[in-house]
Amino acid sequence: MALNGTGGLEADSVGSAATGVPLLDGLVGLAGGGSAITASSLLLYASAATGAYALWEQLRFRMARQRKDGKLVPGPDRVTPFIGGLVEMVLDPFSFWEKQKDACNVSSPGYSYNSLAGKMIMTVTDADKCRELMAVNDPQRMLMVLHPSAKTILGANNLAFMHGPGHKAIRKSFLSLFTRKALSTYTQAQDGVIRSHLARWLQLEPGTREIREHCRDLNQATSQDVFLGPYLDDPLVRATFSQSYTDMTDGFLAFPVCLPGTAVWRARKGRLYIFKVLKMAATRAREHIKGGNEPRCLMDFWAQKCLEEIAEAEAEGLPPPDHTTVARMADAMIDFLFASQDASTASLVWCLTLMADHPDMLQRVREEQLRLRPDPSHQISAEVLGEMTYTRQVVKEILRYRAPAPMVPQMAYTDYPLTPEYSIPRGTLVFPSINAANMQGFPDAQRFDPDRMSPERKEDITHAKNFLTFGYGPHYCVGKEYAINQLVLFLAITALECDWTRTRTPESDKMKYLPTIYPHDSLIFIKPRLPAQ
């Protein structure tokens, strides 16, 4: 620097950095209003900042892994800066989550860590801890979370995002939707849809085909008939409703950006259409029940219960419960439609593939069905459904062996004490592993064995605390019996109507996350079953 004519300071007219350090001179230039940063200076600065962040990220995760006893939570020694395990999870989610579960085996109770896009995640496999975490549902400590686009796709009022007194009240109200009378009504609709779709399958040109899409269409039609029944009476509305629901499902498999033309945008648009249809259905259902008519579908049972609650509140001089409005009824129905779709579709696929892999068990199902239903063409009643002991054992074992929802993500909103030695850091995504819990306690758990669910062995009772397929705590699946009935009916009818075989590939024993788990491939050849076989 030099004095100017007025006694002030001016920069030396040196063409290059005075210190010989381009990065430092660039910064000095910025501070003093001198020459602009050169490209090389900017590159060095960015590289230094990136390296500093990467180093800080490694240190942050190492501190987050530190237990009180000095040991580290199992997981990768180093995470990939910025992205963590994101690329592996997207390209091969099965291998990614299997590695997480394997890492849990080196700690007791089982838990391990990793990083996804800079956020710490914790996988928990210990069944007791899984139940504990799923039972919290407290916005001050831990809440269930879904896909980043879940609120956009499902709506902010969806049951999955509820907690507190309002959540308890609506779940209590839901009990009326799954009484013995209600389930008996649903059975009639389920039977009809399953038979009509099987008939379509058998009319297709013979050949081996991926069965997953066919199962999805069957299950989607069943949900619509059971939940909405006569209120989807316009063919155009029903077709648009079905497509909108498919768009919602596809949105969960897409990058979480909601811009015009994206899958999430189509999913949101689909939900808005479905919401409009459901509000009209709820209004019609109320009028049907007010007219003194019997419920014909789940929406009718829901309208009946809501009208009863409104009358009770009026009698006590209280405002009606929030969930009894037409809009909130529609929100609740979106939750039922979504909850019943992907999980049950995955289980239908597992029914077909596992029975093809175990023909001796399928033969036992057929023997039971022929004994209970000498004329297979007759509609299955609720009474006969309740007598299908072995068929129900097979279904329950499928649900244990291949739980369709492999985990229930939670977000820690405070440092959560997982064990005396370790607290999960605030901001961590926690994944209680349902499929890991389902493999604990049961003898020879990795073996598919429906007899473990028999009245003699009763493993579903003695190890009930580890059987977490339907969740636990405030978000326990209220439609459990309906879901089981759907699978029992499907297996019972298909066993006597069809013969099928599976084409296995080197990938067949792997699983695919879509987002519920499916066999990696389900290549099925299906044909009509001849009478008296």
Coordinates of C-alpha atoms in Angstrom, one line a residue:
M1 CA 0.0 0.0 0.0
A2 CA 1.2 3.7 -0.5
L3 CA 0.1 7.2 0.6
N4 CA -1.8 9.1 -2.0
G5 CA -1.8 12.8 -2.5
T6 CA -4.4 13.5 0.2
G7 CA -2.7 11.4 2.9
G8 CA -4.9 8.4 2.3
L9 CA -3.9 4.8 1.4
E10 CA -4.1 3.3 -2.1
A11 CA -3.4 -0.2 -3.3
D12 CA -0.1 -1.0 -4.9
S13 CA -0.5 -1.4 -8.6
V14 CA 0.9 -4.9 -8.5
G15 CA -0.8 -7.1 -11.1
S16 CA -0.7 -10.3 -9.0
A17 CA -1.4 -11.1 -5.4
A18 CA 1.0 -9.4 -3.1
T19 CA 1.2 -12.3 -0.6
G20 CA 1.8 -14.9 -3.2
V21 CA -1.3 -16.9 -1.9
P22 CA -4.1 -16.5 -4.4
L23 CA -6.9 -17.5 -2.1
L24 CA -5.8 -15.1 0.6
D25 CA -5.2 -12.2 -1.8
G26 CA -8.6 -12.8 -3.3
L27 CA -10.2 -12.5 0.1
V28 CA -8.3 -9.4 0.9
G29 CA -9.3 -8.0 -2.5
L30 CA -12.9 -8.6 -1.7
A31 CA -12.6 -7.0 1.7
G32 CA -10.8 -3.9 0.4
G33 CA -12.8 -3.5 -2.8
G34 CA -9.8 -4.5 -4.9
S35 CA -9.6 -6.7 -7.9
A36 CA -12.1 -9.6 -8.4
I37 CA -11.3 -13.1 -7.2
T38 CA -9.7 -15.1 -10.0
A39 CA -11.1 -18.4 -11.2
S40 CA -8.3 -20.3 -9.5
S41 CA -8.9 -18.5 -6.2
L42 CA -12.6 -19.3 -6.3
L43 CA -11.8 -22.9 -7.0
L44 CA -9.4 -23.1 -4.2
Y45 CA -11.8 -21.4 -1.8
A46 CA -14.6 -23.8 -2.8
S47 CA -12.3 -26.8 -2.5
A48 CA -11.3 -25.7 1.0
A49 CA -14.8 -25.1 2.1
T50 CA -15.9 -28.5 0.7
G51 CA -13.1 -30.3 2.4
A52 CA -13.8 -28.5 5.7
Y53 CA -17.4 -29.5 5.6
A54 CA -16.6 -33.1 4.7
L55 CA -14.2 -33.2 7.6
W56 CA -16.7 -31.6 10.0
E57 CA -19.4 -34.1 8.8
Q58 CA -17.1 -37.1 9.7
L59 CA -16.4 -35.6 13.1
R60 CA -20.1 -34.9 13.7
F61 CA -21.1 -38.4 12.9
R62 CA -18.3 -39.8 15.0
M63 CA -19.5 -37.7 18.0
A64 CA -23.1 -38.7 17.4
R65 CA -22.0 -42.4 17.5
Q66 CA -20.2 -42.1 20.8
R67 CA -21.7 -44.1 23.6
K68 CA -21.2 -43.5 27.3
D69 CA -19.1 -46.6 27.7
G70 CA -16.7 -45.3 25.0
K71 CA -17.8 -47.7 22.3
L72 CA -19.1 -46.5 18.9
V73 CA -22.5 -47.3 17.5
P74 CA -22.0 -49.9 14.7
G75 CA -22.1 -48.6 11.1
P76 CA -19.7 -47.3 8.4
D77 CA -16.4 -46.1 9.7
R78 CA -16.7 -43.1 7.3
V79 CA -19.7 -41.8 5.5
T80 CA -19.6 -40.5 1.9
P81 CA -19.6 -36.7 2.2
F82 CA -22.9 -35.0 1.5
I83 CA -24.8 -38.0 0.2
G84 CA -24.0 -40.8 2.7
G85 CA -25.5 -44.0 1.6
L86 CA -28.2 -42.4 -0.6
V87 CA -26.9 -43.7 -3.9
E88 CA -26.7 -47.3 -2.6
M89 CA -30.1 -47.1 -1.1
V90 CA -31.7 -45.8 -4.4
L91 CA -29.9 -48.3 -6.6
D92 CA -30.2 -51.4 -4.3
P93 CA -32.4 -50.7 -1.3
F94 CA -32.5 -54.4 -0.4
S95 CA -28.8 -54.7 0.0
F96 CA -28.6 -51.3 1.8
W97 CA -31.1 -52.2 4.5
E98 CA -29.8 -55.7 4.9
K99 CA -26.3 -54.2 5.6
Q100 CA -28.0 -52.0 8.2
K101 CA -29.6 -54.9 9.9
D102 CA -26.4 -56.9 9.8
A103 CA -24.6 -54.1 11.5
C104 CA -27.2 -54.1 14.3
N105 CA -26.1 -57.7 15.1
V106 CA -22.8 -56.4 16.7
S107 CA -24.6 -54.4 19.4
S108 CA -27.2 -55.3 22.0
P109 CA -29.9 -54.3 21.8
G110 CA -29.5 -54.2 18.1
Y111 CA -29.0 -50.8 16.5
S112 CA -26.8 -49.2 13.9
Y113 CA -26.3 -45.9 12.1
N114 CA -25.7 -44.5 8.7
S115 CA -26.2 -41.3 6.8
L116 CA -28.6 -40.3 4.1
A117 CA -27.9 -37.0 2.4
G118 CA -26.2 -35.6 5.4
K119 CA -28.9 -36.7 7.9
M120 CA -28.1 -39.4 10.5
I121 CA -30.3 -42.5 10.4
M122 CA -30.6 -45.2 13.0
T123 CA -31.8 -48.7 12.3
V124 CA -33.2 -50.6 15.3
T125 CA -33.8 -54.4 15.1
D126 CA -34.4 -55.3 18.8
A127 CA -38.1 -56.2 19.0
D128 CA -38.6 -54.7 22.5
K129 CA -37.0 -51.4 21.4
C130 CA -39.0 -51.4 18.1
R131 CA -42.2 -51.5 20.2
E132 CA -41.0 -48.8 22.5
L133 CA -40.2 -46.5 19.6
M134 CA -43.4 -47.0 17.8
A135 CA -45.4 -46.4 21.0
V136 CA -44.0 -42.8 21.6
N137 CA -46.0 -40.7 19.1
D138 CA -45.2 -37.5 21.0
P139 CA -44.3 -34.2 19.1
Q140 CA -41.9 -33.3 21.8
R141 CA -40.0 -36.6 21.6
M142 CA -40.7 -38.7 18.5
L143 CA -43.3 -39.0 15.7
M144 CA -43.8 -41.3 12.8
V145 CA -42.7 -39.9 9.5
L146 CA -43.3 -40.9 5.9
H147 CA -41.9 -40.0 2.5
P148 CA -40.7 -36.3 2.2
S149 CA -43.7 -35.8 -0.1
A150 CA -46.2 -37.6 2.2
K151 CA -48.1 -34.5 3.3
T152 CA -48.3 -33.2 -0.3
I153 CA -49.6 -36.6 -1.5
L154 CA -51.8 -37.7 1.4
G155 CA -52.8 -34.3 2.8
A156 CA -51.9 -32.7 6.1
N157 CA -55.0 -34.1 7.8
N158 CA -54.1 -37.7 7.1
L159 CA -54.2 -40.0 10.1
A160 CA -50.5 -40.8 9.8
F161 CA -49.7 -37.2 10.9
M162 CA -52.1 -37.1 13.8
H163 CA -51.3 -37.4 17.5
G164 CA -52.8 -36.5 20.9
P165 CA -56.5 -36.5 21.9
G166 CA -57.8 -36.0 18.4
H167 CA -55.9 -39.0 17.2
K168 CA -57.2 -41.1 20.0
A169 CA -60.8 -40.0 19.4
I170 CA -60.8 -40.9 15.7
R171 CA -59.1 -44.3 16.3
K172 CA -61.8 -45.1 18.9
S173 CA -64.4 -44.2 16.4
F174 CA -62.8 -46.5 13.8
L175 CA -63.5 -49.6 16.0
S176 CA -67.1 -49.5 14.7
L177 CA -65.9 -50.1 11.2
F178 CA -64.4 -53.5 11.9
T179 CA -67.0 -55.2 14.0
R180 CA -68.1 -58.7 13.2
K181 CA -71.2 -57.4 11.4
A182 CA -69.1 -54.9 9.3
L183 CA -66.5 -57.6 8.4
S184 CA -69.3 -59.9 7.3
T185 CA -70.7 -57.2 5.0
Y186 CA -67.2 -56.6 3.5
T187 CA -66.7 -60.3 2.9
Q188 CA -69.5 -60.4 0.3
A189 CA -67.9 -57.6 -1.7
Q190 CA -64.4 -59.1 -1.3
D191 CA -65.6 -62.5 -2.6
G192 CA -67.2 -61.0 -5.7
V193 CA -64.2 -58.8 -6.7
I194 CA -61.7 -61.7 -6.2
R195 CA -63.8 -64.0 -8.4
S196 CA -64.3 -61.5 -11.2
H197 CA -60.6 -60.6 -11.4
L198 CA -59.6 -64.3 -11.3
A199 CA -61.9 -64.9 -14.2
R200 CA -60.2 -62.1 -16.1
W201 CA -56.8 -63.5 -15.4
L202 CA -57.8 -66.9 -16.7
Q203 CA -59.2 -65.4 -19.9
L204 CA -55.8 -63.9 -20.8
E205 CA -53.6 -65.5 -23.4
P206 CA -51.8 -68.4 -21.7
G207 CA -48.2 -67.6 -20.6
T208 CA -45.9 -66.7 -17.8
R209 CA -46.4 -63.1 -16.7
E210 CA -45.3 -60.7 -13.9
I211 CA -48.3 -61.0 -11.6
R212 CA -47.7 -57.9 -9.4
E213 CA -49.7 -55.4 -11.6
H214 CA -52.7 -57.9 -11.7
C215 CA -52.7 -58.2 -7.9
R216 CA -52.6 -54.4 -7.6
D217 CA -55.6 -54.0 -9.8
L218 CA -57.5 -56.7 -7.9
N219 CA -56.7 -55.2 -4.6
Q220 CA -57.5 -51.7 -5.7
A221 CA -60.9 -52.8 -7.0
T222 CA -61.6 -54.6 -3.7
S223 CA -60.8 -51.6 -1.6
Q224 CA -63.1 -49.4 -3.7
D225 CA -66.0 -51.8 -3.5
V226 CA -65.6 -52.5 0.2
F227 CA -65.0 -48.9 1.2
L228 CA -67.2 -47.0 -1.2
G229 CA -69.6 -49.6 -2.6
P230 CA -72.5 -48.0 -4.4
Y231 CA -70.9 -44.5 -4.4
L232 CA -68.6 -45.2 -7.3
D233 CA -71.5 -45.9 -9.6
D234 CA -70.4 -43.6 -12.4
P235 CA -68.0 -45.7 -14.7
L236 CA -66.0 -42.5 -15.7
V237 CA -65.6 -41.3 -12.1
R238 CA -64.5 -44.8 -11.1
A239 CA -61.9 -45.0 -13.9
T240 CA -60.6 -41.6 -13.0
F241 CA -60.6 -42.4 -9.3
S242 CA -58.5 -45.6 -10.0
Q243 CA -56.0 -43.7 -12.1
S244 CA -55.7 -40.9 -9.5
Y245 CA -55.0 -43.5 -6.9
T246 CA -52.3 -45.1 -9.0
D247 CA -50.8 -41.6 -9.4
M248 CA -50.7 -41.2 -5.7
T249 CA -48.9 -44.5 -5.3
D250 CA -46.4 -43.6 -8.0
G251 CA -45.7 -40.3 -6.2
F252 CA -44.1 -42.2 -3.3
L253 CA -41.6 -43.7 -5.7
A254 CA -40.5 -40.4 -7.2
F255 CA -38.0 -37.7 -6.4
P256 CA -39.7 -35.4 -3.8
V257 CA -40.3 -32.3 -6.0
C258 CA -43.8 -31.0 -6.7
L259 CA -43.6 -29.1 -9.9
P260 CA -46.0 -29.2 -12.9
G261 CA -45.5 -32.4 -14.8
T262 CA -43.6 -34.3 -12.0
A263 CA -44.9 -37.5 -10.4
V264 CA -45.5 -35.8 -7.1
W265 CA -47.5 -33.1 -8.8
R266 CA -49.7 -35.7 -10.5
A267 CA -50.0 -37.5 -7.1
R268 CA -51.2 -34.3 -5.4
K269 CA -53.6 -33.7 -8.3
G270 CA -54.9 -37.2 -7.9
R271 CA -55.5 -36.8 -4.2
L272 CA -57.5 -33.6 -4.7
Y273 CA -59.7 -35.5 -7.2
I274 CA -60.1 -38.5 -4.8
F275 CA -60.9 -36.1 -2.0
K276 CA -63.7 -34.4 -4.0
V277 CA -65.2 -37.8 -4.8
L278 CA -65.0 -39.0 -1.2
K279 CA -66.7 -35.9 0.1
M280 CA -69.6 -36.5 -2.3
A281 CA -69.7 -40.2 -1.1
A282 CA -69.7 -39.2 2.5
T283 CA -72.6 -36.9 1.9
R284 CA -74.6 -39.6 0.1
A285 CA -73.7 -42.1 2.8
R286 CA -75.1 -39.8 5.5
E287 CA -78.4 -39.4 3.6
H288 CA -78.5 -43.2 3.2
I289 CA -78.2 -43.8 6.9
K290 CA -80.5 -41.0 7.8
G291 CA -83.1 -42.7 5.7
G292 CA -83.1 -45.7 8.1
N293 CA -81.1 -48.0 5.7
E294 CA -78.6 -50.6 6.7
P295 CA -74.9 -50.0 5.9
R296 CA -73.6 -51.6 2.7
C297 CA -70.0 -50.5 2.8
L298 CA -67.3 -49.0 5.1
M299 CA -68.4 -45.5 4.2
D300 CA -71.9 -46.3 5.4
F301 CA -70.6 -47.7 8.7
W302 CA -68.4 -44.6 9.1
A303 CA -71.4 -42.3 8.4
Q304 CA -73.5 -44.3 10.9
K305 CA -70.9 -43.9 13.6
C306 CA -70.3 -40.2 12.9
L307 CA -74.0 -39.4 13.0
E308 CA -74.3 -41.2 16.3
E309 CA -71.4 -39.2 17.7
I310 CA -72.9 -35.9 16.4
A311 CA -76.2 -36.8 18.2
E312 CA -74.4 -37.7 21.4
A313 CA -72.5 -34.4 21.4
E314 CA -75.7 -32.4 20.7
A315 CA -77.5 -34.2 23.6
E316 CA -74.6 -33.1 25.9
G317 CA -74.6 -29.5 24.5
L318 CA -71.1 -30.0 23.0
P319 CA -69.8 -29.3 19.5
P320 CA -69.5 -32.4 17.3
P321 CA -66.1 -34.2 17.2
D322 CA -63.8 -32.7 14.5
H323 CA -63.6 -36.0 12.7
T324 CA -67.4 -36.1 12.0
T325 CA -67.4 -33.4 9.3
V326 CA -67.8 -34.5 5.7
A327 CA -64.3 -33.3 4.9
R328 CA -62.6 -35.2 7.7
M329 CA -64.6 -38.3 6.8
A330 CA -63.1 -38.0 3.3
D331 CA -59.6 -37.5 4.9
A332 CA -60.0 -40.7 6.9
M333 CA -61.2 -42.6 3.9
I334 CA -58.0 -41.6 2.0
D335 CA -56.0 -43.1 4.8
F336 CA -58.0 -46.4 4.6
L337 CA -57.6 -46.6 0.9
F338 CA -53.9 -45.9 1.0
A339 CA -53.2 -48.2 4.0
S340 CA -55.1 -51.1 2.4
Q341 CA -53.4 -50.8 -1.0
D342 CA -49.7 -51.4 -1.1
A343 CA -49.3 -53.6 1.9
S344 CA -52.2 -56.0 0.9
T345 CA -51.0 -56.0 -2.8
A346 CA -47.6 -57.1 -1.7
S347 CA -49.0 -59.8 0.5
L348 CA -51.2 -61.1 -2.4
V349 CA -48.1 -61.5 -4.5
W350 CA -46.3 -63.3 -1.7
C351 CA -49.4 -65.7 -1.4
L352 CA -48.9 -66.7 -5.0
T353 CA -45.1 -67.0 -5.0
L354 CA -44.8 -68.8 -1.6
M355 CA -47.6 -71.3 -2.4
A356 CA -45.9 -72.0 -5.8
D357 CA -42.6 -72.6 -3.9
H358 CA -44.4 -74.9 -1.4
P359 CA -46.9 -77.0 -3.3
D360 CA -47.4 -79.4 -0.3
M361 CA -48.8 -76.5 1.7
L362 CA -51.0 -75.4 -1.1
Q363 CA -52.4 -78.9 -1.3
R364 CA -53.3 -78.7 2.4
V365 CA -55.1 -75.5 1.7
R366 CA -57.1 -77.1 -1.1
E367 CA -58.0 -80.1 1.1
E368 CA -59.4 -77.8 3.8
Q369 CA -61.3 -75.7 1.2
L370 CA -62.9 -78.8 -0.4
R371 CA -63.9 -80.0 3.0
L372 CA -65.5 -76.7 4.0
R373 CA -66.8 -75.7 0.5
P374 CA -68.0 -78.8 -1.5
D375 CA -69.3 -76.4 -4.1
P376 CA -66.5 -73.8 -4.6
S377 CA -68.8 -71.6 -6.8
H378 CA -70.9 -70.6 -3.7
Q379 CA -70.1 -67.3 -2.1
I380 CA -68.0 -67.7 1.0
S381 CA -69.9 -66.6 4.2
A382 CA -68.3 -65.1 7.2
E383 CA -69.0 -68.3 9.2
V384 CA -67.2 -70.5 6.7
L385 CA -64.4 -68.0 6.5
G386 CA -63.9 -68.3 10.3
E387 CA -63.5 -72.1 10.0
M388 CA -60.5 -71.9 7.6
T389 CA -58.0 -72.8 10.2
Y390 CA -55.1 -73.9 8.1
T391 CA -55.6 -71.3 5.3
R392 CA -55.5 -68.6 8.0
Q393 CA -52.3 -70.2 9.4
V394 CA -50.7 -69.8 6.0
V395 CA -51.7 -66.2 5.7
K396 CA -50.5 -65.3 9.2
E397 CA -47.1 -67.0 8.5
I398 CA -46.9 -65.1 5.2
L399 CA -47.4 -61.9 7.1
R400 CA -44.7 -62.8 9.6
Y401 CA -42.3 -64.2 7.2
R402 CA -42.6 -61.3 4.7
A403 CA -44.0 -58.3 6.4
P404 CA -45.1 -56.0 3.6
A405 CA -44.1 -52.8 5.5
P406 CA -40.5 -53.6 6.5
M407 CA -40.0 -50.6 8.8
V408 CA -41.9 -47.7 10.5
P409 CA -39.8 -44.5 10.2
Q410 CA -39.7 -42.1 13.2
M411 CA -38.2 -38.7 13.7
A412 CA -36.4 -37.9 17.0
Y413 CA -37.3 -34.4 18.1
T414 CA -35.1 -34.6 21.2
D415 CA -32.2 -36.7 22.3
Y416 CA -34.0 -40.0 22.9
P417 CA -32.5 -42.4 25.5
L418 CA -32.5 -45.7 23.6
T419 CA -30.3 -47.5 26.1
P420 CA -28.5 -46.5 29.4
E421 CA -25.3 -46.2 27.3
Y422 CA -26.7 -44.3 24.3
S423 CA -29.2 -41.6 23.3
I424 CA -30.4 -41.1 19.8
P425 CA -29.4 -37.5 18.8
R426 CA -32.1 -35.0 18.0
G427 CA -32.9 -34.8 14.3
T428 CA -32.1 -38.5 13.6
L429 CA -34.4 -40.6 11.4
V430 CA -35.1 -43.8 13.3
F431 CA -36.1 -47.0 11.5
P432 CA -37.6 -49.7 13.8
S433 CA -37.3 -52.8 11.7
I434 CA -40.5 -54.8 11.5
N435 CA -39.1 -57.7 9.5
A436 CA -36.2 -58.0 11.9
A437 CA -38.5 -58.1 14.9
N438 CA -40.6 -60.8 13.2
M439 CA -37.6 -63.1 13.0
Q440 CA -37.0 -62.9 16.8
G441 CA -38.2 -65.5 19.3
F442 CA -39.9 -67.8 16.7
P443 CA -38.1 -71.1 16.5
D444 CA -36.2 -71.6 13.2
A445 CA -37.6 -68.2 12.2
Q446 CA -36.0 -68.0 8.8
R447 CA -38.1 -71.1 7.7
F448 CA -41.6 -70.6 6.2
D449 CA -43.7 -72.8 8.5
P450 CA -47.5 -72.2 8.7
D451 CA -47.8 -74.9 11.4
R452 CA -46.1 -72.5 13.9
M453 CA -49.5 -70.6 13.9
S454 CA -51.5 -73.7 14.6
P455 CA -53.7 -74.1 17.7
E456 CA -51.2 -76.7 19.0
R457 CA -48.0 -74.6 18.7
K458 CA -49.6 -71.2 19.1
E459 CA -46.4 -69.3 18.3
D460 CA -48.4 -66.3 17.1
I461 CA -49.6 -66.0 20.7
T462 CA -46.5 -67.0 22.7
H463 CA -44.4 -64.6 20.5
A464 CA -47.0 -62.0 19.9
K465 CA -44.8 -59.2 21.2
N466 CA -42.4 -59.8 18.3
F467 CA -45.1 -60.2 15.6
L468 CA -45.1 -56.5 14.5
T469 CA -46.4 -56.7 11.0
F470 CA -49.4 -54.5 11.9
G471 CA -47.4 -52.1 14.0
Y472 CA -47.7 -51.2 17.6
G473 CA -49.0 -48.4 19.8
P474 CA -51.0 -45.4 18.6
H475 CA -50.6 -46.3 14.9
Y476 CA -51.4 -50.0 15.3
C477 CA -53.4 -51.1 12.2
V478 CA -57.1 -50.9 13.1
G479 CA -58.0 -52.8 9.9
K480 CA -55.9 -55.9 10.8
E481 CA -58.8 -58.4 10.6
Y482 CA -60.0 -57.0 7.3
A483 CA -56.6 -57.3 5.8
I484 CA -56.2 -60.9 7.0
N485 CA -59.7 -61.7 5.7
Q486 CA -58.7 -60.3 2.3
L487 CA -55.7 -62.6 2.0
V488 CA -57.6 -65.7 3.4
L489 CA -60.4 -65.2 0.9
F490 CA -57.9 -64.7 -2.0
L491 CA -56.0 -67.8 -1.2
A492 CA -59.2 -69.9 -0.5
I493 CA -60.8 -68.9 -3.9
T494 CA -57.6 -69.1 -5.9
A495 CA -56.6 -72.4 -4.6
L496 CA -59.7 -74.1 -6.0
E497 CA -60.2 -72.0 -9.1
C498 CA -56.6 -72.0 -10.4
D499 CA -53.4 -73.9 -10.9
W500 CA -50.2 -71.9 -11.0
T501 CA -46.4 -72.3 -11.2
R502 CA -43.6 -69.9 -10.7
T503 CA -40.6 -69.3 -13.0
R504 CA -37.6 -68.7 -10.7
T505 CA -34.6 -66.7 -11.6
P506 CA -31.2 -66.1 -9.9
E507 CA -32.8 -62.9 -8.4
S508 CA -36.0 -64.6 -7.1
D509 CA -34.9 -64.9 -3.5
K510 CA -34.2 -61.2 -3.3
M511 CA -36.7 -58.6 -2.3
K512 CA -37.8 -55.3 -4.0
Y513 CA -38.9 -52.2 -2.2
L514 CA -41.8 -50.5 -4.0
P515 CA -42.1 -49.1 -1.3
T516 CA -43.6 -52.2 0.4
I517 CA -41.5 -55.3 -0.1
Y518 CA -42.2 -57.7 -3.0
P519 CA -40.4 -60.7 -4.4
H520 CA -37.7 -59.4 -6.8
D521 CA -39.7 -61.2 -9.5
S522 CA -43.1 -62.9 -9.4
L523 CA -43.3 -64.7 -12.8
I524 CA -46.4 -66.8 -12.6
F525 CA -48.1 -69.1 -15.1
I526 CA -51.7 -69.5 -14.1
K527 CA -54.5 -71.6 -15.6
P528 CA -58.0 -72.9 -14.7
R529 CA -58.1 -75.7 -12.3
L530 CA -60.0 -78.7 -13.5
P531 CA -63.0 -79.9 -11.4
A532 CA -62.5 -82.6 -8.7
Q533 CA -58.7 -82.1 -8.5

